Amino acid sequence: MADDTHKIIHAFGALADLGQAVADKNDFQETVRTSLHLISGAIGIMRGGVARYSRFGHELTLAAARGLGDDFPLCLNIGADDEKQFLINGLYPLEVDQAKTLPFFQRYGVSFDARNITLFVPLIIRDELLGALFLGEKATGEPYSSYDKEVICSMGRHIGVAIAQRNLMAELERRSAENRRLYDELKLTYKATVRAFATAIDCKDKYTEGHSVRVGKFAEIIAGELGWSEEETEGAAVAGYLHDVGKLTVERKIINAPYRINAKESAELNKHPTVGYQILQAINHPFAAVPDAAKYHHERLDGRGYPDGLYDREIPYIAKIVNLADSFDAMTTDRPYKRRRPANEVVEDLTRNSGKQFAPEIVSAFFRGMLNELSGDTKDKRFRRLLGREYMEAEGLAPMLRIALNEIGTGAAIRVMSLS
Ligand SMILES: [Fe+2]
Ligand SMILES: [Fe+2]
């Protein structure tokens, strides 16, 4: 009796250790090795192995072995009949001697006999064969008792669950890799579509060729300067590329009018933010604010913009960014009735209008980006590429930007003070 109690305590201790090993170890091989070690120790077995079953290859692959020698097969094939029998048997030890009618035991009988494999335990969890245990004779030479078999079953269940977990993880990893690949592909497609749209919009307006693409790039620079994340910055670029998408529905002759358009034509043109919003709203954008940028990119902080005459805080932030990028491009490119304005004049204009049309911190961010490039703080040549080297290297531009940054900073401070 005392001996039995001792055995039970020992076996339960091993079982608790096994549960812990299964729960703790991320390393599957290590878990299986520990499991085999614990079973051998608990029952007193010299030789044994744990194998994992592959449903696709219909084979058992040894994941851990103890005392099986080099000539024991590492992979064991299981036929459809064998699998059926194992499933009927369930997670319970089969006496190898009594199972010789099954093709599996006929095929590997020699190897089993050579190592005195006595028990074979199919690891079946929820009607699925996940692996198997091979156990040699007990060190004492005694036959396995029904008590031993119960302990083996309990431990077998733990190992089966560990294998099921491992299979699940492998499947999850495979699916998440597949998802990542699909997502990347989708992102590329989205980007390419956005660029194609921007080009289509710009095609319609022959005088402002490349406008949308440039606005996208300026918006990207601003977002970067504001410290936005990579994804948000990408979103700002998209918002810029698509801000004038509504112009696709405006008559070409109004867009391309080589004169100042009249009130009626102007009203027609001014519908483009609302139309753009309607077009973009129907699309699921990775960056949700893209439609807002189209709708509100002609709003001004002082409420004198369109279509809704919103005031500062009512205007979505992304629209403020695109508004600045848009205005900057309009000032720095030749129009049919107006030549591009010199850089110094543009900086002066943006400074003067900061707080009226433009958000001061956005103008500051934009100027900072320009100044960083001019002073060589960054290797980027984005402004030079977009505006031309000569334009950017106009005399006195860098000091002027420094003064403007100072002025805007002070102005912003005064405004905050007057609000409080
Ligand atoms: Fe516009
Ligand atoms: Fe525009």
mmCIF file of C-alpha atoms and ligand atoms in Angstrom, residues 211 243-244 247 272-273 294 297-298 306 326, ligand 1:
data_model
loop_
_atom_site.group_PDB
_atom_site.id
_atom_site.type_symbol
_atom_site.label_atom_id
_atom_site.label_comp_id
_atom_site.label_asym_id
_atom_site.label_seq_id
_atom_site.Cartn_x
_atom_site.Cartn_y
_atom_site.Cartn_z
ATOM 1 C CA HIS A 211 -0.211 69.690 -59.544
ATOM 2 C CA HIS A 243 -7.524 66.413 -53.151
ATOM 3 C CA ASP A 244 -8.731 67.671 -56.541
ATOM 4 C CA LYS A 247 -12.236 68.299 -60.810
ATOM 5 C CA HIS A 272 -15.036 70.170 -56.807
ATOM 6 C CA PRO A 273 -14.348 69.721 -53.068
ATOM 7 C CA ALA A 294 -10.764 66.704 -50.506
ATOM 8 C CA HIS A 297 -8.929 71.812 -48.665
ATOM 9 C CA HIS A 298 -10.291 75.251 -49.668
ATOM 10 C CA TYR A 306 -15.428 77.241 -49.104
ATOM 11 C CA ASP A 326 -2.138 73.293 -52.545
HETATM 12 FE FE FE B 1 -8.844 72.321 -55.176
#
